[in-house]
Amino acid sequence: MIRLDNISKQNGHQLLFIEASAALLRGEKTGLVGPNGAGKTTLFRMITGQEQPDEGQVLVDRGISIGFFSQDVGEMSGRSAVAEVMDGAGDVSTVAAELHALEHALGDPEQADNLDALIERFGEVQGRFESLGGYALEGRAREVLNGLSFTQEMMDGDVGTLSGGWKMRVALARILLMRPDVMLLDEPSNHLDLESLIWLEQFLAGYDGALLMTSHDREFMNRVINKIIEIDGGTLTSYSGDYAFYEQQRALNEKQQQAQFERQQAMLAKEIKFIERFKARASHATQVQSRVKKLDKIDRVEPPKRRQTVSFEFMPAPRSGEDVVNLKNVHKSYGQRPIYQGLDLLVRRKERCCVLGVNGAGKSTLLKLVTGTTEPDEGTVALGGSVRMGYFAQHAMELLDGERTVFQALEDAHPRAGQGSLRTLAGCFGFSGDEVDKKCRVLSGGEKARLVMAIMLYDPPNFLVLDEPTNHLDMATKEMLINALAQYEGTMLFVSHDRHFLAALSNRVLELTPEGIHQYGGGYTEYVTRTGHEAPGLHA
């Protein structure tokens, strides 16, 4: 369906692709992987024709429709979420807009003189809408939005009132409703809750076109894709299989390349030693010349490229009392809507509680109550003895001073720390070399999240409260964080939609339901085994 044929592309001084080739075929669900800045977004833009390769060709079969979801969703306002989603469906959306305008005109007393003409036109447009499958399309649009956790009220309300994350879901729904021949999805798993993520997995499993996507969610990738295209050092390498297979295969290839490199280096050393030893002897001149020519002709094996891996180790946190936080008879409402009515909860030392619940169940509210960010209407929230708390919230990234550099932000937070230890800390969280001099205002979402995490974890609290800590983090940083938190001696209370993160770190599950909190020991894996579903909104 789509072929990338010997493409080369340079951005400024950076060579992104050097005579790289790959193909997307119908039925293939492909994950696009590579380090940040390797050229994943540029590749999407070349396939959609927004950019051209410097050399080579991007060949697209005639008549192929392409749907592209990116993080840049643009402006949305003035119509309902359903209308916005249907707008991506071609002619039928234009007809739907006229039908909607005619409905308004028919109910407008000032248009009474044109009533006959309006009724006649309404009949024509309605017939056209019906023949294009418009009524079925609206049902399908609502089905997709429902899968992405929209309420009926949100579907029919002005899309302009939605937050950025929900607008992302509207943009994603447009592509899914369109069901193009080729779907390009750039980080579709960002901003989705667990239920929506699992629904999207099932939707993509039933999609029969060609899919190319990026995602920082390992579990999501493993369940959706059957092929990997890796961008590395300007080349494109294809692997059959899921992400786990790709990791194994890549490690094996690196091991073989390292062994091949070492064998060749040993052989070269032996030959060079012979040449050095006998080059001055006339009796060995022919042999020396022969070996010099042989060395000139040898294709040199390159050592495998080493991926920069980051690791972070916690300094020991001071010990807290056995009872870390105690909520008694807590009531909390927002306007007329009750969230908690008589909630009791005790979190004890060394527990790692993950909080699950459908949208609106009160996950973030629970974290805000525990951290004192919001007050209960009734009841008490009491922290235990010697508890030092660290709170990672999504809004924490907005509180960074845009004019301060990464290093200055670390210094401001830890004025007594030595420069060397702060630079080491910055390096652990992916800020090496000149990157520590970047202003906070130019940082990406992922970089801001890493910086906030670094500030919080340098002098570790003994109680970590984390609200979606893995949003925006790439797989390498996420893995580093999981490894670091696995060694952490303190207590954790966290919300996450990343199943790998949930399974690796939780030892207790708090499931928020209208009937109260259901508690499960043994963590997320145990929860899935016992309930038969991966999220509270899904039932086996």
Coordinates of C-alpha atoms in Angstrom, one line a residue:
M1 CA 0.0 0.0 0.0
I2 CA 2.8 2.4 0.9
R3 CA 6.5 2.0 0.1
L4 CA 9.4 4.1 1.3
D5 CA 12.0 3.7 -1.4
N6 CA 15.7 4.7 -0.6
I7 CA 14.6 7.9 1.2
S8 CA 17.1 10.4 2.5
K9 CA 16.2 13.3 4.6
Q10 CA 18.2 16.0 6.5
N11 CA 16.8 18.5 9.0
G12 CA 19.3 21.3 9.5
H13 CA 22.6 19.6 10.3
Q14 CA 20.9 16.4 11.4
L15 CA 20.7 13.4 9.0
L16 CA 17.4 11.6 9.8
F17 CA 17.3 9.1 7.0
I18 CA 20.1 7.7 4.7
E19 CA 18.8 5.6 1.7
A20 CA 16.2 4.0 4.0
S21 CA 13.5 1.6 2.8
A22 CA 10.4 0.0 4.3
A23 CA 6.8 -1.0 3.3
L24 CA 3.3 -0.9 4.9
L25 CA 1.0 -3.6 3.7
R26 CA -2.7 -4.2 4.2
G27 CA -3.4 -6.1 7.4
E28 CA 0.0 -5.2 9.0
K29 CA -0.2 -3.4 12.3
T30 CA 3.2 -1.8 12.6
G31 CA 4.9 -0.1 15.6
L32 CA 7.3 2.7 14.8
V33 CA 10.1 2.9 17.3
G34 CA 13.4 4.8 17.8
P35 CA 15.0 7.3 20.2
N36 CA 13.6 10.8 20.6
G37 CA 14.5 13.0 17.7
A38 CA 15.2 9.9 15.4
G39 CA 12.6 11.1 12.8
K40 CA 9.3 9.4 13.7
T41 CA 7.2 12.5 13.2
T42 CA 9.1 13.4 10.0
L43 CA 8.3 9.9 8.7
F44 CA 4.6 10.4 9.3
R45 CA 4.8 13.8 7.6
M46 CA 6.5 12.4 4.5
I47 CA 3.9 9.6 4.2
T48 CA 1.1 12.2 4.4
G49 CA 2.8 14.5 1.9
Q50 CA 3.4 17.3 4.3
E51 CA 7.1 17.0 3.8
Q52 CA 9.1 15.5 0.9
P53 CA 12.3 13.4 1.1
D54 CA 15.5 15.0 -0.1
E55 CA 16.2 11.8 -2.1
G56 CA 14.2 8.7 -2.9
Q57 CA 10.4 8.3 -3.1
V58 CA 7.4 7.7 -1.0
L59 CA 5.1 5.5 -3.1
V60 CA 1.4 5.4 -2.2
D61 CA -1.0 3.1 -4.1
R62 CA -3.6 4.9 -6.2
G63 CA -6.9 5.7 -4.4
I64 CA -5.6 4.9 -0.9
S65 CA -7.2 6.9 1.9
I66 CA -4.9 7.9 4.8
G67 CA -6.0 9.0 8.3
F68 CA -3.3 10.8 10.4
F69 CA -3.8 11.4 14.2
S70 CA -1.1 13.6 15.7
Q71 CA -0.7 15.4 19.1
D72 CA -1.3 18.7 17.3
V73 CA -5.2 18.7 17.1
G74 CA -5.7 22.3 16.2
E75 CA -8.7 24.5 17.2
M76 CA -12.1 23.0 17.9
S77 CA -15.2 25.0 19.0
G78 CA -18.7 26.0 18.0
R79 CA -20.2 22.5 17.4
S80 CA -20.8 19.3 19.3
A81 CA -18.2 16.5 19.7
V82 CA -20.4 14.2 17.6
A83 CA -20.5 16.8 14.7
E84 CA -16.7 17.3 15.0
V85 CA -16.1 13.5 14.8
M86 CA -18.5 13.1 11.8
D87 CA -16.8 16.0 10.0
G88 CA -13.9 13.6 9.2
A89 CA -16.3 11.3 7.2
G90 CA -16.3 13.3 3.9
D91 CA -19.4 14.3 2.0
V92 CA -21.9 13.1 4.6
S93 CA -20.5 15.6 7.1
T94 CA -21.2 18.5 4.7
V95 CA -24.8 17.3 4.2
A96 CA -25.2 16.8 8.0
A97 CA -24.1 20.4 8.6
E98 CA -26.7 21.7 6.1
L99 CA -29.4 19.5 7.7
H100 CA -28.6 20.8 11.1
A101 CA -28.8 24.5 9.8
L102 CA -32.2 23.7 8.1
E103 CA -33.6 22.2 11.4
H104 CA -32.7 25.5 13.1
A105 CA -34.2 27.6 10.3
L106 CA -37.5 25.6 10.5
G107 CA -37.8 26.5 14.2
D108 CA -37.0 30.2 13.6
P109 CA -40.2 32.4 13.5
E110 CA -38.4 35.0 11.4
Q111 CA -38.1 32.4 8.6
A112 CA -41.9 31.8 8.4
D113 CA -42.2 33.4 5.0
N114 CA -39.7 30.8 3.5
L115 CA -41.3 27.8 5.2
D116 CA -42.4 26.0 2.0
A117 CA -38.9 26.4 0.4
L118 CA -37.2 25.3 3.7
I119 CA -39.5 22.2 3.9
E120 CA -38.8 21.2 0.3
R121 CA -35.0 21.7 0.8
F122 CA -35.1 19.8 4.1
G123 CA -36.7 16.8 2.3
E124 CA -34.0 16.8 -0.4
V125 CA -31.1 17.1 2.1
Q126 CA -32.6 14.5 4.4
G127 CA -32.9 12.1 1.5
R128 CA -29.3 12.7 0.5
F129 CA -28.2 12.3 4.2
E130 CA -30.1 9.0 4.4
S131 CA -28.6 7.6 1.1
L132 CA -25.1 8.4 2.4
G133 CA -25.8 6.4 5.6
G134 CA -25.8 9.5 7.7
Y135 CA -28.1 8.2 10.4
A136 CA -26.0 5.1 10.8
L137 CA -22.9 7.2 10.8
E138 CA -24.1 9.3 13.8
G139 CA -24.7 6.0 15.7
R140 CA -21.2 4.8 14.9
A141 CA -19.7 8.2 15.9
R142 CA -21.5 8.0 19.3
E143 CA -20.3 4.4 19.6
V144 CA -16.6 5.4 19.1
L145 CA -17.0 8.4 21.5
N146 CA -18.6 6.1 24.1
G147 CA -15.6 3.7 23.7
L148 CA -13.3 6.7 24.4
S149 CA -15.3 7.3 27.7
F150 CA -17.5 10.3 26.6
T151 CA -20.8 10.8 28.3
Q152 CA -23.9 11.7 26.3
E153 CA -23.7 15.2 27.7
M154 CA -20.0 15.6 26.5
M155 CA -20.9 14.2 23.0
D156 CA -23.7 16.8 22.5
G157 CA -22.0 19.8 24.3
D158 CA -19.7 22.3 22.6
V159 CA -16.4 20.7 21.8
G160 CA -14.7 24.1 22.6
T161 CA -15.4 23.6 26.4
L162 CA -13.4 20.4 26.5
S163 CA -9.9 20.2 27.9
G164 CA -6.9 19.5 25.7
G165 CA -6.9 15.8 26.6
W166 CA -10.5 15.3 25.6
K167 CA -10.0 17.3 22.3
M168 CA -7.3 14.7 21.6
R169 CA -9.9 12.0 22.0
V170 CA -12.2 13.8 19.6
A171 CA -9.4 14.0 17.0
L172 CA -8.7 10.3 17.5
A173 CA -12.4 9.4 17.2
R174 CA -12.5 11.2 13.8
I175 CA -9.8 8.9 12.4
L176 CA -11.3 5.8 13.9
L177 CA -14.8 6.6 12.4
M178 CA -13.2 7.3 9.0
R179 CA -11.7 3.8 9.0
P180 CA -9.2 4.8 6.2
D181 CA -7.1 2.3 4.2
V182 CA -4.0 3.4 6.1
M183 CA -4.1 4.7 9.7
L184 CA -1.2 6.7 11.1
L185 CA -1.4 7.1 14.9
D186 CA 1.2 9.2 16.7
E187 CA 0.9 8.4 20.4
P188 CA -2.8 7.5 20.5
S189 CA -2.4 6.0 24.0
N190 CA -1.6 9.4 25.5
H191 CA -4.4 11.0 27.5
L192 CA -6.5 7.8 27.5
D193 CA -7.7 6.1 30.7
L194 CA -7.4 2.4 31.2
E195 CA -11.0 1.6 29.9
S196 CA -10.5 3.7 26.7
L197 CA -7.1 2.1 26.1
I198 CA -8.5 -1.4 26.3
W199 CA -11.5 -0.4 24.1
L200 CA -9.0 1.0 21.5
E201 CA -7.0 -2.2 21.5
Q202 CA -10.2 -4.1 20.7
F203 CA -11.1 -1.6 18.0
L204 CA -7.7 -1.8 16.3
A205 CA -7.8 -5.6 16.5
G206 CA -10.9 -5.5 14.2
Y207 CA -9.4 -3.0 11.8
D208 CA -8.3 -4.6 8.5
G209 CA -6.3 -1.8 6.9
A210 CA -2.6 -0.9 7.4
L211 CA -1.7 0.7 10.7
L212 CA 1.5 2.5 11.6
M213 CA 1.7 3.9 15.2
T214 CA 4.0 5.1 17.9
S215 CA 3.3 4.6 21.6
H216 CA 5.2 4.7 24.9
D217 CA 2.8 2.1 26.3
R218 CA 4.6 -1.3 26.1
E219 CA 1.5 -3.4 26.9
F220 CA -0.6 -1.5 24.3
M221 CA 2.1 -2.1 21.7
N222 CA 2.4 -5.8 22.5
R223 CA -1.4 -6.3 22.1
V224 CA -1.9 -4.3 18.9
I225 CA 1.1 -4.7 16.6
N226 CA 2.5 -7.6 14.6
K227 CA 5.5 -5.8 13.1
I228 CA 8.1 -3.2 14.2
I229 CA 9.9 -0.6 12.0
E230 CA 12.9 0.7 13.9
I231 CA 14.5 4.1 13.1
D232 CA 18.2 4.0 14.1
G233 CA 21.1 5.9 12.8
G234 CA 19.3 6.9 9.6
T235 CA 18.2 3.4 8.6
L236 CA 14.8 1.6 8.8
T237 CA 14.9 -2.0 10.0
S238 CA 11.8 -4.2 10.0
Y239 CA 11.1 -7.0 12.6
S240 CA 8.1 -9.4 12.4
G241 CA 6.4 -9.8 15.8
D242 CA 5.3 -7.7 18.7
Y243 CA 7.4 -5.2 20.8
A244 CA 8.6 -7.9 23.3
F245 CA 9.9 -10.0 20.3
Y246 CA 11.6 -6.9 18.8
E247 CA 13.4 -6.3 22.1
Q248 CA 14.6 -9.9 22.3
Q249 CA 15.7 -9.9 18.6
R250 CA 17.4 -6.5 18.9
A251 CA 19.4 -7.7 22.0
L252 CA 20.3 -10.9 20.2
N253 CA 21.4 -9.0 17.1
E254 CA 23.6 -6.7 19.2
K255 CA 25.1 -9.7 21.0
Q256 CA 26.0 -11.3 17.6
Q257 CA 27.3 -8.0 16.2
Q258 CA 29.5 -7.5 19.3
A259 CA 30.9 -11.1 19.0
Q260 CA 31.6 -10.5 15.3
F261 CA 33.2 -7.2 16.0
E262 CA 35.5 -8.7 18.7
R263 CA 36.5 -11.6 16.5
Q264 CA 37.4 -9.2 13.7
Q265 CA 39.3 -7.0 16.1
A266 CA 41.3 -10.0 17.3
M267 CA 42.1 -11.0 13.7
L268 CA 43.1 -7.4 12.8
A269 CA 45.4 -7.1 15.8
K270 CA 47.1 -10.4 14.8
E271 CA 47.6 -9.2 11.2
I272 CA 48.8 -5.8 12.3
K273 CA 51.2 -7.4 14.8
F274 CA 52.7 -9.6 12.0
I275 CA 53.0 -6.5 9.6
E276 CA 54.7 -4.4 12.4
R277 CA 57.1 -7.3 13.2
F278 CA 58.2 -8.2 9.7
K279 CA 57.8 -5.0 7.7
A280 CA 61.6 -4.2 7.9
R281 CA 62.6 -7.7 6.7
A282 CA 63.2 -8.1 3.0
S283 CA 62.6 -11.9 3.2
H284 CA 59.0 -11.2 4.4
A285 CA 58.2 -8.3 2.0
T286 CA 55.8 -10.3 -0.2
Q287 CA 53.9 -11.6 2.8
V288 CA 53.7 -8.2 4.4
Q289 CA 52.4 -6.6 1.2
S290 CA 49.8 -9.3 0.8
R291 CA 48.5 -8.8 4.3
V292 CA 48.4 -5.0 4.0
K293 CA 46.3 -5.4 0.8
K294 CA 44.1 -8.0 2.6
L295 CA 43.5 -5.5 5.5
D296 CA 42.6 -2.7 3.0
K297 CA 39.9 -4.9 1.4
I298 CA 38.2 -6.1 4.6
D299 CA 34.7 -4.7 5.4
R300 CA 35.0 -3.4 8.9
V301 CA 32.4 -4.6 11.4
E302 CA 31.0 -1.7 13.4
P303 CA 30.4 -2.3 17.2
P304 CA 26.7 -2.2 18.1
K305 CA 25.3 1.2 18.8
R306 CA 24.9 1.5 22.6
R307 CA 21.5 3.0 23.5
Q308 CA 21.9 5.5 26.3
T309 CA 20.3 3.9 29.3
V310 CA 19.5 6.0 32.4
S311 CA 19.3 4.7 35.9
F312 CA 18.4 6.4 39.2
E313 CA 18.9 5.1 42.7
F314 CA 17.0 6.5 45.7
M315 CA 18.8 7.8 48.7
P316 CA 17.2 6.1 51.7
A317 CA 14.0 7.9 52.8
P318 CA 13.5 8.5 56.5
R319 CA 11.3 5.9 58.1
S320 CA 7.6 6.9 58.8
G321 CA 5.2 5.6 61.4
E322 CA 3.2 2.5 60.6
D323 CA 0.0 4.4 59.8
V324 CA 0.8 6.7 56.9
V325 CA -2.5 8.3 56.1
N326 CA -6.0 7.7 57.7
L327 CA -9.3 8.9 56.2
K328 CA -12.3 8.7 58.5
N329 CA -15.9 9.2 57.4
V330 CA -14.9 11.5 54.6
H331 CA -17.7 13.2 52.5
K332 CA -16.8 15.1 49.4
S333 CA -19.1 16.6 46.7
Y334 CA -18.7 18.9 43.7
G335 CA -21.8 21.0 43.5
Q336 CA -24.8 18.6 43.6
R337 CA -22.6 15.6 42.7
P338 CA -21.4 13.4 45.6
I339 CA -18.0 11.8 45.1
Y340 CA -17.5 10.3 48.6
Q341 CA -20.1 9.6 51.3
G342 CA -18.5 8.3 54.5
L343 CA -15.2 7.1 53.1
D344 CA -12.8 5.2 55.5
L345 CA -9.3 4.3 54.3
L346 CA -6.0 3.5 56.1
V347 CA -2.8 3.3 54.2
R348 CA 0.1 1.6 56.1
R349 CA 3.8 1.8 55.7
K350 CA 5.4 0.1 52.7
E351 CA 2.0 -0.4 51.0
R352 CA 2.0 0.5 47.3
C353 CA -1.6 1.2 46.6
C354 CA -2.8 1.8 43.0
V355 CA -6.2 3.5 42.7
L356 CA -8.6 2.2 40.0
G357 CA -12.0 3.5 39.0
V358 CA -14.0 4.6 36.0
N359 CA -13.9 8.3 34.9
G360 CA -15.5 10.5 37.6
A361 CA -15.1 7.8 40.3
G362 CA -12.9 10.2 42.3
K363 CA -9.3 8.9 41.7
S364 CA -7.7 12.3 41.5
T365 CA -10.0 13.6 44.2
L366 CA -8.7 10.9 46.6
L367 CA -5.1 12.0 45.9
K368 CA -6.0 15.6 46.5
L369 CA -7.7 14.8 49.8
V370 CA -4.7 12.8 50.9
T371 CA -2.2 15.6 49.9
G372 CA -4.4 18.4 51.4
T373 CA -4.8 20.0 48.0
T374 CA -8.6 19.8 48.6
E375 CA -10.5 19.7 51.9
P376 CA -13.2 17.1 52.8
D377 CA -16.8 18.5 53.3
E378 CA -17.0 16.3 56.4
G379 CA -14.7 13.8 58.1
T380 CA -10.9 13.9 58.7
V381 CA -7.7 13.1 56.8
A382 CA -4.8 12.6 59.1
L383 CA -1.1 12.0 58.1
G384 CA 0.8 9.6 60.5
G385 CA 3.9 10.4 62.5
S386 CA 7.1 11.3 60.7
V387 CA 5.4 11.2 57.2
R388 CA 7.2 13.3 54.6
M389 CA 5.1 13.5 51.4
G390 CA 5.9 14.0 47.8
Y391 CA 3.1 14.7 45.3
F392 CA 3.4 14.4 41.6
A393 CA 0.3 16.0 40.0
Q394 CA -0.3 16.9 36.3
H395 CA -0.5 20.6 37.2
A396 CA 2.9 20.5 38.8
M397 CA 4.4 20.8 35.3
E398 CA 2.6 24.1 34.8
L399 CA 4.1 25.5 38.0
L400 CA 7.7 25.4 36.6
D401 CA 9.1 28.9 36.0
G402 CA 9.5 29.1 32.2
E403 CA 12.4 31.5 32.4
R404 CA 14.6 29.3 34.6
T405 CA 16.8 26.6 33.1
V406 CA 16.6 22.9 33.9
F407 CA 19.7 23.3 36.1
Q408 CA 18.4 26.4 37.8
A409 CA 15.1 24.7 38.6
L410 CA 17.0 21.9 40.3
E411 CA 19.2 24.4 42.2
D412 CA 16.1 26.4 43.3
A413 CA 14.5 23.2 44.7
H414 CA 17.8 21.9 46.4
P415 CA 20.0 24.9 47.2
R416 CA 22.3 22.9 49.5
A417 CA 23.1 20.2 46.9
G418 CA 26.4 20.2 45.2
Q419 CA 26.6 21.0 41.5
G420 CA 28.1 17.6 40.7
S421 CA 25.3 15.7 42.3
L422 CA 22.6 17.9 40.6
R423 CA 24.3 17.3 37.2
T424 CA 24.3 13.5 37.9
L425 CA 20.6 13.8 38.9
A426 CA 19.8 15.7 35.7
G427 CA 21.7 13.0 33.6
C428 CA 19.7 10.2 35.3
F429 CA 16.5 11.9 34.1
G430 CA 17.7 12.4 30.5
F431 CA 19.2 15.9 30.7
S432 CA 22.8 15.5 29.7
G433 CA 25.4 18.1 28.4
D434 CA 23.9 21.3 27.2
E435 CA 20.3 20.2 27.9
V436 CA 20.6 21.4 31.5
D437 CA 20.7 24.9 30.1
K438 CA 17.4 24.6 28.3
K439 CA 14.7 27.1 29.5
C440 CA 11.7 25.4 31.1
R441 CA 9.3 27.1 28.7
V442 CA 10.8 25.2 25.7
L443 CA 10.6 21.8 27.3
S444 CA 8.2 19.1 25.9
G445 CA 5.6 17.5 28.1
G446 CA 7.9 14.5 28.7
E447 CA 10.8 16.7 29.6
K448 CA 8.8 18.7 32.1
A449 CA 7.5 15.5 33.7
R450 CA 11.1 14.2 34.0
L451 CA 12.2 17.5 35.6
V452 CA 9.4 17.5 38.1
M453 CA 10.1 13.9 38.9
A454 CA 13.9 14.7 39.4
I455 CA 13.1 17.6 41.8
M456 CA 10.8 15.4 43.8
L457 CA 13.0 12.3 44.0
Y458 CA 16.4 13.9 44.8
D459 CA 15.7 14.1 48.5
P460 CA 13.1 11.4 48.7
P461 CA 10.0 11.7 50.8
N462 CA 8.8 8.5 52.6
F463 CA 5.3 8.8 51.1
L464 CA 4.9 9.2 47.3
V465 CA 1.5 10.3 45.9
L466 CA 1.6 10.0 42.1
D467 CA -1.1 11.1 39.6
E468 CA -0.5 9.5 36.2
P469 CA 3.3 9.8 36.6
T470 CA 4.0 8.0 33.3
N471 CA 2.1 10.4 31.0
H472 CA 4.5 11.8 28.4
L473 CA 7.4 9.6 29.5
D474 CA 9.1 7.5 26.8
M475 CA 9.7 3.8 27.4
A476 CA 13.3 4.1 28.5
T477 CA 12.5 6.7 31.2
K478 CA 9.4 4.7 32.3
E479 CA 11.6 1.6 32.7
M480 CA 14.1 3.6 34.7
L481 CA 11.3 5.0 36.9
I482 CA 9.9 1.5 37.5
N483 CA 13.3 0.1 38.4
A484 CA 14.0 3.0 40.8
L485 CA 10.6 2.8 42.4
A486 CA 10.9 -1.0 42.8
Q487 CA 13.9 -0.3 45.2
Y488 CA 12.0 2.5 47.0
E489 CA 11.5 1.7 50.7
G490 CA 8.7 4.1 51.3
T491 CA 4.9 4.1 50.8
M492 CA 3.1 4.8 47.5
L493 CA -0.4 5.8 46.5
F494 CA -0.8 6.2 42.8
V495 CA -3.1 6.5 39.8
S496 CA -1.9 5.2 36.4
H497 CA -3.3 3.8 33.1
D498 CA -0.1 2.0 32.3
R499 CA -0.6 -1.7 33.0
H500 CA 3.1 -2.5 33.0
F501 CA 3.6 0.2 35.7
L502 CA 0.6 -1.0 37.7
A503 CA 1.7 -4.7 37.6
A504 CA 5.3 -3.9 38.4
L505 CA 4.8 -1.7 41.4
S506 CA 1.5 -2.3 43.2
N507 CA 0.9 -4.6 46.2
R508 CA -2.6 -3.4 47.0
V509 CA -5.5 -2.2 44.8
L510 CA -8.1 0.3 45.8
E511 CA -11.0 0.1 43.4
L512 CA -13.4 3.1 43.7
T513 CA -17.1 2.1 43.1
P514 CA -20.4 3.8 43.8
E515 CA -20.8 1.3 46.7
G516 CA -17.4 2.3 48.3
I517 CA -13.8 1.1 48.0
H518 CA -13.2 -2.5 47.1
Q519 CA -9.7 -3.5 48.2
Y520 CA -7.5 -6.3 46.8
G521 CA -4.2 -7.5 48.2
G522 CA -1.4 -8.7 46.0
G523 CA -1.5 -5.8 43.5
Y524 CA -2.8 -5.3 40.0
T525 CA -2.0 -8.8 38.6
E526 CA -3.9 -10.3 41.5
Y527 CA -6.8 -7.9 40.8
V528 CA -7.0 -8.9 37.2
T529 CA -7.0 -12.7 38.1
R530 CA -9.6 -12.3 40.8
T531 CA -12.0 -9.9 38.9
G532 CA -11.6 -11.3 35.4
H533 CA -11.2 -7.8 34.0
E534 CA -8.3 -5.3 33.6
A535 CA -10.3 -2.1 34.5
P536 CA -13.4 -1.4 36.7
G537 CA -15.4 -0.2 33.6
L538 CA -14.9 -3.6 31.8
H539 CA -16.6 -6.8 32.8
A540 CA -15.6 -10.3 31.6

